[in-house]
mmCIF file of C-alpha atoms and ligand atoms in Angstrom:
data_model
loop_
_atom_site.group_PDB
_atom_site.id
_atom_site.type_symbol
_atom_site.label_atom_id
_atom_site.label_comp_id
_atom_site.label_asym_id
_atom_site.label_seq_id
_atom_site.Cartn_x
_atom_site.Cartn_y
_atom_site.Cartn_z
ATOM 1 C CA MET A 1 -44.167 -34.533 79.135
ATOM 2 C CA ILE A 2 -45.607 -32.562 76.250
ATOM 3 C CA VAL A 3 -45.698 -28.912 75.788
ATOM 4 C CA VAL A 4 -47.981 -27.223 74.163
ATOM 5 C CA LYS A 5 -47.995 -23.300 72.674
ATOM 6 C CA VAL A 6 -50.974 -21.483 71.478
ATOM 7 C CA GLY A 7 -50.615 -18.295 69.749
ATOM 8 C CA GLY A 8 -52.005 -15.111 70.258
ATOM 9 C CA SER A 9 -53.419 -14.353 66.467
ATOM 10 C CA ALA A 10 -57.019 -13.646 65.445
ATOM 11 C CA GLY A 11 -59.478 -17.284 64.889
ATOM 12 C CA ILE A 12 -57.368 -19.144 67.089
ATOM 13 C CA ASP A 13 -60.077 -21.139 69.376
ATOM 14 C CA TYR A 14 -58.929 -21.431 73.182
ATOM 15 C CA ASP A 15 -61.645 -23.092 74.239
ATOM 16 C CA ALA A 16 -61.410 -25.685 71.559
ATOM 17 C CA VAL A 17 -57.425 -25.790 72.755
ATOM 18 C CA CYS A 18 -58.705 -25.611 76.767
ATOM 19 C CA SER A 19 -61.141 -28.557 76.728
ATOM 20 C CA ASP A 20 -58.844 -30.563 74.878
ATOM 21 C CA LEU A 21 -56.051 -29.906 77.137
ATOM 22 C CA ALA A 22 -58.394 -30.262 79.890
ATOM 23 C CA ALA A 23 -59.577 -33.826 79.000
ATOM 24 C CA ARG A 24 -55.947 -34.982 77.777
ATOM 25 C CA TRP A 25 -54.705 -33.461 81.428
ATOM 26 C CA LYS A 26 -57.967 -35.215 83.737
ATOM 27 C CA ALA A 27 -56.820 -38.999 81.430
ATOM 28 C CA GLY A 28 -53.077 -38.553 83.398
ATOM 29 C CA GLU A 29 -51.417 -37.009 80.584
ATOM 30 C CA ARG A 30 -48.729 -34.392 81.548
ATOM 31 C CA LEU A 31 -48.827 -31.234 80.024
ATOM 32 C CA ILE A 32 -48.089 -27.170 80.176
ATOM 33 C CA LEU A 33 -49.446 -24.796 78.047
ATOM 34 C CA VAL A 34 -47.517 -21.562 76.861
ATOM 35 C CA HIS A 35 -49.593 -18.682 74.886
ATOM 36 C CA GLY A 36 -48.962 -15.693 72.997
ATOM 37 C CA GLY A 37 -51.738 -12.828 72.965
ATOM 38 C CA SER A 38 -49.801 -10.537 69.671
ATOM 39 C CA GLY A 39 -52.914 -9.842 68.110
ATOM 40 C CA GLU A 40 -54.681 -8.760 71.019
ATOM 41 C CA THR A 41 -52.091 -6.379 72.518
ATOM 42 C CA ASN A 42 -51.886 -4.612 69.211
ATOM 43 C CA ARG A 43 -55.638 -3.690 69.358
ATOM 44 C CA VAL A 44 -55.263 -2.226 73.459
ATOM 45 C CA ALA A 45 -52.133 -0.582 71.973
ATOM 46 C CA GLU A 46 -54.314 1.119 69.657
ATOM 47 C CA ALA A 47 -56.864 1.817 72.379
ATOM 48 C CA LEU A 48 -54.375 3.055 74.529
ATOM 49 C CA GLY A 49 -53.212 5.696 71.856
ATOM 50 C CA HIS A 50 -49.575 3.974 71.942
ATOM 51 C CA PRO A 51 -49.811 1.707 68.844
ATOM 52 C CA PRO A 52 -47.677 -1.008 68.123
ATOM 53 C CA LYS A 53 -44.283 -0.604 66.161
ATOM 54 C CA PHE A 54 -42.988 -3.569 64.735
ATOM 55 C CA VAL A 55 -39.372 -3.501 62.968
ATOM 56 C CA THR A 56 -37.575 -5.484 60.560
ATOM 57 C CA SER A 57 -34.493 -6.651 61.134
ATOM 58 C CA PRO A 58 -31.510 -6.853 58.378
ATOM 59 C CA SER A 59 -31.871 -11.066 58.228
ATOM 60 C CA GLY A 60 -35.513 -10.606 57.523
ATOM 61 C CA TYR A 61 -36.863 -11.221 60.803
ATOM 62 C CA THR A 62 -39.695 -9.246 62.402
ATOM 63 C CA SER A 63 -40.389 -7.873 65.855
ATOM 64 C CA ARG A 64 -42.595 -5.658 68.433
ATOM 65 C CA PHE A 65 -40.316 -2.930 69.114
ATOM 66 C CA THR A 66 -41.019 -2.631 73.159
ATOM 67 C CA ASP A 67 -40.611 0.514 75.257
ATOM 68 C CA ARG A 68 -41.151 0.745 78.326
ATOM 69 C CA GLN A 69 -44.934 1.661 78.150
ATOM 70 C CA THR A 70 -45.383 -1.301 75.116
ATOM 71 C CA LEU A 71 -44.249 -3.680 77.784
ATOM 72 C CA GLU A 72 -46.096 -2.601 80.322
ATOM 73 C CA ILE A 73 -49.456 -3.220 77.868
ATOM 74 C CA PHE A 74 -47.935 -6.544 77.085
ATOM 75 C CA GLU A 75 -48.028 -7.142 80.672
ATOM 76 C CA MET A 76 -51.815 -6.015 80.912
ATOM 77 C CA VAL A 77 -52.480 -8.234 77.758
ATOM 78 C CA TYR A 78 -50.240 -11.368 78.327
ATOM 79 C CA CYS A 79 -50.293 -11.988 81.803
ATOM 80 C CA GLY A 80 -53.567 -10.097 82.580
ATOM 81 C CA LYS A 81 -56.421 -10.675 80.084
ATOM 82 C CA ILE A 82 -55.122 -13.674 77.678
ATOM 83 C CA ASN A 83 -53.428 -15.489 80.637
ATOM 84 C CA LYS A 84 -56.451 -15.546 83.578
ATOM 85 C CA GLY A 85 -58.623 -15.880 80.592
ATOM 86 C CA ILE A 86 -57.390 -19.396 80.074
ATOM 87 C CA VAL A 87 -56.900 -20.641 83.805
ATOM 88 C CA GLU A 88 -60.552 -19.278 84.347
ATOM 89 C CA ARG A 89 -61.476 -21.848 81.297
ATOM 90 C CA LEU A 90 -59.253 -24.657 82.731
ATOM 91 C CA GLN A 91 -61.103 -24.119 86.218
ATOM 92 C CA ARG A 92 -63.890 -23.951 85.087
ATOM 93 C CA LEU A 93 -63.490 -27.603 83.334
ATOM 94 C CA GLY A 94 -62.267 -28.759 86.637
ATOM 95 C CA VAL A 95 -58.122 -28.509 85.692
ATOM 96 C CA ASN A 96 -56.225 -26.867 88.447
ATOM 97 C CA ALA A 97 -54.016 -24.718 86.149
ATOM 98 C CA VAL A 98 -51.322 -21.966 87.672
ATOM 99 C CA GLY A 99 -51.198 -18.751 85.282
ATOM 100 C CA LEU A 100 -47.022 -17.497 85.332
ATOM 101 C CA SER A 101 -44.990 -15.502 83.517
ATOM 102 C CA GLY A 102 -41.234 -15.810 83.018
ATOM 103 C CA LEU A 103 -40.324 -13.336 85.677
ATOM 104 C CA ASP A 104 -42.420 -15.836 88.137
ATOM 105 C CA GLY A 105 -39.661 -17.798 89.636
ATOM 106 C CA ARG A 106 -37.991 -16.437 86.898
ATOM 107 C CA ILE A 107 -38.942 -19.451 84.914
ATOM 108 C CA PHE A 108 -37.584 -17.538 81.600
ATOM 109 C CA GLU A 109 -34.278 -16.172 81.728
ATOM 110 C CA GLY A 110 -32.475 -14.105 78.900
ATOM 111 C CA ARG A 111 -30.191 -11.733 78.050
ATOM 112 C CA HIS A 112 -31.820 -8.090 77.968
ATOM 113 C CA LYS A 113 -31.314 -7.019 74.485
ATOM 114 C CA ASP A 114 -31.469 -3.093 74.497
ATOM 115 C CA SER A 115 -31.030 -1.998 71.146
ATOM 116 C CA VAL A 116 -31.995 -3.629 67.849
ATOM 117 C CA ARG A 117 -31.002 -3.105 64.395
ATOM 118 C CA ALA A 118 -33.933 -2.691 62.202
ATOM 119 C CA VAL A 119 -34.216 -1.867 58.201
ATOM 120 C CA GLU A 120 -36.614 1.594 57.537
ATOM 121 C CA ASN A 121 -36.595 2.951 54.127
ATOM 122 C CA GLY A 122 -34.052 0.797 52.830
ATOM 123 C CA LYS A 123 -31.332 2.200 55.616
ATOM 124 C CA VAL A 124 -30.335 0.351 58.920
ATOM 125 C CA LYS A 125 -30.687 1.897 61.960
ATOM 126 C CA VAL A 126 -29.962 1.586 65.913
ATOM 127 C CA LEU A 127 -32.894 1.763 67.991
ATOM 128 C CA ARG A 128 -32.415 2.121 71.845
ATOM 129 C CA GLY A 129 -34.909 1.427 74.779
ATOM 130 C CA ASP A 130 -36.159 -1.944 73.652
ATOM 131 C CA HIS A 131 -36.899 -4.215 75.958
ATOM 132 C CA THR A 132 -36.597 -7.541 74.212
ATOM 133 C CA GLY A 133 -34.287 -10.756 74.395
ATOM 134 C CA THR A 134 -34.067 -14.073 74.192
ATOM 135 C CA VAL A 135 -34.642 -17.565 76.567
ATOM 136 C CA GLU A 136 -31.396 -18.621 76.935
ATOM 137 C CA ARG A 137 -32.294 -20.427 80.153
ATOM 138 C CA VAL A 138 -34.949 -22.113 81.943
ATOM 139 C CA ASN A 139 -35.253 -22.272 85.918
ATOM 140 C CA THR A 140 -37.658 -24.970 85.839
ATOM 141 C CA GLY A 141 -37.997 -25.432 89.525
ATOM 142 C CA LEU A 142 -41.331 -23.914 90.225
ATOM 143 C CA ILE A 143 -42.980 -25.705 87.240
ATOM 144 C CA GLU A 144 -41.711 -29.338 88.439
ATOM 145 C CA LEU A 145 -43.252 -28.007 91.940
ATOM 146 C CA LEU A 146 -46.525 -27.165 90.463
ATOM 147 C CA LEU A 147 -46.630 -30.857 88.531
ATOM 148 C CA THR A 148 -45.549 -33.174 91.152
ATOM 149 C CA ALA A 149 -48.372 -31.338 93.506
ATOM 150 C CA GLY A 150 -50.957 -31.777 90.644
ATOM 151 C CA TYR A 151 -51.002 -28.209 89.355
ATOM 152 C CA LEU A 152 -51.438 -27.226 85.365
ATOM 153 C CA PRO A 153 -48.796 -24.842 84.790
ATOM 154 C CA VAL A 154 -49.826 -22.084 81.949
ATOM 155 C CA LEU A 155 -47.253 -19.855 80.938
ATOM 156 C CA THR A 156 -46.246 -16.710 79.430
ATOM 157 C CA PRO A 157 -43.793 -13.729 77.964
ATOM 158 C CA PRO A 158 -42.352 -11.656 79.283
ATOM 159 C CA ALA A 159 -39.087 -13.479 80.520
ATOM 160 C CA SER A 160 -36.810 -12.061 83.287
ATOM 161 C CA SER A 161 -33.089 -10.615 82.013
ATOM 162 C CA TYR A 162 -30.140 -11.705 84.250
ATOM 163 C CA GLU A 163 -30.644 -8.325 86.199
ATOM 164 C CA GLY A 164 -34.350 -8.784 87.031
ATOM 165 C CA VAL A 165 -35.731 -6.895 84.192
ATOM 166 C CA ALA A 166 -38.624 -7.472 82.072
ATOM 167 C CA ILE A 167 -37.904 -8.381 78.642
ATOM 168 C CA ASN A 168 -40.500 -8.945 75.564
ATOM 169 C CA VAL A 169 -39.127 -12.904 74.444
ATOM 170 C CA ASP A 170 -40.827 -14.495 71.370
ATOM 171 C CA GLY A 171 -43.282 -17.268 72.903
ATOM 172 C CA ASP A 172 -42.751 -20.256 70.530
ATOM 173 C CA ARG A 173 -39.059 -20.032 70.831
ATOM 174 C CA ALA A 174 -39.626 -19.791 74.774
ATOM 175 C CA ALA A 175 -41.696 -22.712 74.468
ATOM 176 C CA ALA A 176 -39.185 -24.872 72.729
ATOM 177 C CA ALA A 177 -36.361 -23.863 75.387
ATOM 178 C CA LEU A 178 -38.779 -25.016 78.214
ATOM 179 C CA ALA A 179 -39.269 -28.568 76.095
ATOM 180 C CA VAL A 180 -35.043 -29.150 75.657
ATOM 181 C CA ALA A 181 -35.504 -27.900 79.312
ATOM 182 C CA LEU A 182 -38.146 -30.608 80.303
ATOM 183 C CA LYS A 183 -37.002 -33.288 78.660
ATOM 184 C CA ALA A 184 -40.486 -33.202 76.348
ATOM 185 C CA GLU A 185 -41.198 -36.138 74.180
ATOM 186 C CA ALA A 186 -43.165 -33.569 71.821
ATOM 187 C CA LEU A 187 -43.593 -29.718 71.285
ATOM 188 C CA LEU A 188 -47.142 -28.300 69.535
ATOM 189 C CA LEU A 189 -46.783 -25.141 67.991
ATOM 190 C CA LEU A 190 -50.936 -24.193 67.189
ATOM 191 C CA SER A 191 -51.945 -21.309 65.293
ATOM 192 C CA ASN A 192 -54.228 -19.895 62.932
ATOM 193 C CA VAL A 193 -52.747 -22.017 59.792
ATOM 194 C CA PRO A 194 -53.254 -25.662 59.288
ATOM 195 C CA GLY A 195 -48.888 -25.531 59.564
ATOM 196 C CA LEU A 196 -46.463 -24.611 57.467
ATOM 197 C CA LEU A 197 -47.611 -24.172 54.420
ATOM 198 C CA ARG A 198 -45.566 -24.280 51.253
ATOM 199 C CA GLU A 199 -46.918 -21.153 49.056
ATOM 200 C CA TYR A 200 -48.566 -19.188 52.219
ATOM 201 C CA PRO A 201 -51.571 -18.617 52.241
ATOM 202 C CA ASP A 202 -52.669 -21.768 50.125
ATOM 203 C CA GLU A 203 -53.464 -24.171 52.694
ATOM 204 C CA ALA A 204 -53.694 -26.952 50.251
ATOM 205 C CA SER A 205 -49.810 -26.777 50.156
ATOM 206 C CA LEU A 206 -49.444 -27.835 53.596
ATOM 207 C CA ILE A 207 -45.737 -29.303 54.269
ATOM 208 C CA ARG A 208 -46.665 -32.950 56.043
ATOM 209 C CA GLN A 209 -42.997 -33.558 57.400
ATOM 210 C CA ILE A 210 -39.967 -32.150 58.045
ATOM 211 C CA PRO A 211 -36.701 -34.192 58.365
ATOM 212 C CA ALA A 212 -35.103 -32.715 61.616
ATOM 213 C CA GLY A 213 -32.189 -32.682 60.667
ATOM 214 C CA ASN A 214 -33.120 -30.095 58.216
ATOM 215 C CA VAL A 215 -35.188 -27.744 59.656
ATOM 216 C CA GLU A 216 -33.275 -24.745 58.824
ATOM 217 C CA ALA A 217 -33.898 -25.164 55.052
ATOM 218 C CA TYR A 218 -37.725 -24.823 55.573
ATOM 219 C CA LEU A 219 -37.344 -21.248 56.714
ATOM 220 C CA GLU A 220 -37.095 -20.140 52.962
ATOM 221 C CA PHE A 221 -40.825 -21.080 53.144
ATOM 222 C CA ALA A 222 -41.790 -19.406 56.438
ATOM 223 C CA GLN A 223 -42.277 -15.200 55.963
ATOM 224 C CA ASP A 224 -42.405 -12.750 58.956
ATOM 225 C CA ARG A 225 -43.438 -14.503 61.966
ATOM 226 C CA MET A 226 -43.391 -17.914 61.349
ATOM 227 C CA LYS A 227 -39.744 -17.983 60.668
ATOM 228 C CA LYS A 228 -39.159 -17.987 64.671
ATOM 229 C CA LYS A 229 -41.715 -21.222 65.103
ATOM 230 C CA VAL A 230 -39.604 -22.998 62.290
ATOM 231 C CA LEU A 231 -36.309 -21.699 64.455
ATOM 232 C CA GLY A 232 -37.731 -22.444 67.672
ATOM 233 C CA ALA A 233 -38.782 -26.076 65.775
ATOM 234 C CA ALA A 234 -34.755 -26.620 64.769
ATOM 235 C CA GLU A 235 -33.887 -25.700 68.439
ATOM 236 C CA ALA A 236 -36.213 -28.186 70.090
ATOM 237 C CA VAL A 237 -35.322 -31.010 67.812
ATOM 238 C CA ALA A 238 -31.340 -29.827 68.507
ATOM 239 C CA GLY A 239 -31.998 -29.781 72.017
ATOM 240 C CA GLY A 240 -33.127 -33.458 72.225
ATOM 241 C CA VAL A 241 -37.293 -33.203 71.526
ATOM 242 C CA GLN A 242 -38.617 -35.888 69.593
ATOM 243 C CA ARG A 243 -41.018 -34.819 67.623
ATOM 244 C CA VAL A 244 -42.394 -30.650 67.035
ATOM 245 C CA ILE A 245 -45.583 -30.194 65.616
ATOM 246 C CA PHE A 246 -47.510 -27.252 63.702
ATOM 247 C CA GLY A 247 -50.656 -27.185 64.316
ATOM 248 C CA ASP A 248 -54.228 -25.273 64.015
ATOM 249 C CA ALA A 249 -55.700 -24.493 66.810
ATOM 250 C CA ARG A 250 -58.671 -22.466 65.068
ATOM 251 C CA ALA A 251 -61.386 -25.414 65.953
ATOM 252 C CA GLY A 252 -61.552 -29.468 67.020
ATOM 253 C CA GLN A 253 -59.138 -30.780 69.224
ATOM 254 C CA PRO A 254 -56.488 -28.900 68.329
ATOM 255 C CA ILE A 255 -53.922 -30.751 70.835
ATOM 256 C CA THR A 256 -55.297 -34.264 69.714
ATOM 257 C CA ALA A 257 -55.209 -33.671 66.150
ATOM 258 C CA ALA A 258 -51.129 -32.384 65.722
ATOM 259 C CA LEU A 259 -50.566 -35.413 68.011
ATOM 260 C CA ASN A 260 -52.462 -37.791 65.249
ATOM 261 C CA GLY A 261 -50.218 -36.046 62.924
ATOM 262 C CA ALA A 262 -52.265 -33.660 61.428
ATOM 263 C CA GLY A 263 -50.220 -30.202 60.387
ATOM 264 C CA THR A 264 -46.367 -30.181 59.978
ATOM 265 C CA VAL A 265 -44.488 -32.771 61.706
ATOM 266 C CA VAL A 266 -41.335 -31.968 62.048
ATOM 267 C CA SER A 267 -39.332 -35.361 63.367
HETATM 268 P P1 LIG B 1 -49.613 -17.254 66.970
HETATM 269 O O1 LIG B 1 -48.957 -15.298 67.286
HETATM 270 O O2 LIG B 1 -50.527 -17.559 66.487
HETATM 271 O O3 LIG B 1 -48.380 -17.618 67.113
HETATM 272 P P2 LIG B 1 -47.757 -15.659 64.520
HETATM 273 O O4 LIG B 1 -48.445 -14.513 63.924
HETATM 274 O O5 LIG B 1 -46.777 -15.717 65.420
HETATM 275 O O6 LIG B 1 -48.984 -17.074 64.631
HETATM 276 O O7 LIG B 1 -47.612 -16.812 63.220
HETATM 277 C C1 LIG B 1 -48.394 -17.242 62.377
HETATM 278 C C2 LIG B 1 -48.565 -16.995 61.525
HETATM 279 O O8 LIG B 1 -47.452 -16.997 60.512
HETATM 280 C C3 LIG B 1 -49.707 -17.254 60.194
HETATM 281 O O9 LIG B 1 -51.295 -16.684 60.553
HETATM 282 C C4 LIG B 1 -49.249 -16.700 58.854
HETATM 283 O O10 LIG B 1 -50.413 -15.734 58.744
HETATM 284 C C5 LIG B 1 -48.056 -17.040 59.076
HETATM 285 N N1 LIG B 1 -47.414 -17.217 58.111
HETATM 286 C C6 LIG B 1 -46.028 -16.701 57.341
HETATM 287 N N2 LIG B 1 -45.377 -17.604 56.248
HETATM 288 C C7 LIG B 1 -46.420 -18.245 56.825
HETATM 289 C C8 LIG B 1 -46.074 -20.076 56.463
HETATM 290 N N3 LIG B 1 -45.289 -20.769 55.091
HETATM 291 N N4 LIG B 1 -47.094 -20.802 56.533
HETATM 292 C C9 LIG B 1 -47.965 -20.710 57.167
HETATM 293 N N5 LIG B 1 -47.977 -19.457 58.275
HETATM 294 C C10 LIG B 1 -47.181 -18.427 57.544
#
């Protein structure tokens, strides 16, 4: 089993990802796709007059502050436009894909965090009314049902809280939890960069290899949202996934290239 996470940043080529995925699926490989949608969510939120608000935690992690209205916009884009766009591409390529959010069948489950600590103008503030959380449990029943019946699952946040409330969760870490739960042999985190860069944005500074036992040490090279990918990679290898690869989804055959060792390989 290979879990492929494709991000939602500018420049990602979903056609390239889907045709590579379709070819491998038709050749008999078992794969699951997890996707993001942050770039498009920002655009739609602006257009709807509810611009995105990002907060930075005291430890330096950036996340989207998700009030109820933001959550609804988030669902429109992630579960609607992006998810159905990917399913449509795969169907056109002859793959019987099924698009689901983490709410469906409670695939992704975690604790609802209603408040977030954020640094604003050098001061730490507590913001309430947040619909976020972290995936703590993956319920694989529905996914296994689909895979056994020959469907390719296409998954996206949000997740479900233990109380059944939708929560915005990080897609990279959700994909990592999924890879662990399914005992996947590889987790691919594909984005609009060649991999983890030692001196971002210099693409020539690509880090080619990260030893599995020492992933956290590489957090220092990752800025803002890249930190979540490094964290997800650390969680995946700690959970038994043999290989995590940060790969490029901008062109070519992103999945095949990553599996052949392009990008940053954590193993
Ligand atoms: P996606 O939505 O595609 O999953 P994110 O935007 O969450 O991707 O994270 C990837 C982004 O992280 C890159 O587009 C890049 O701007 C940023 N980034 C920060 N630090 C690094 C780094 N050291 N190496 C590569 N990318 C980095």
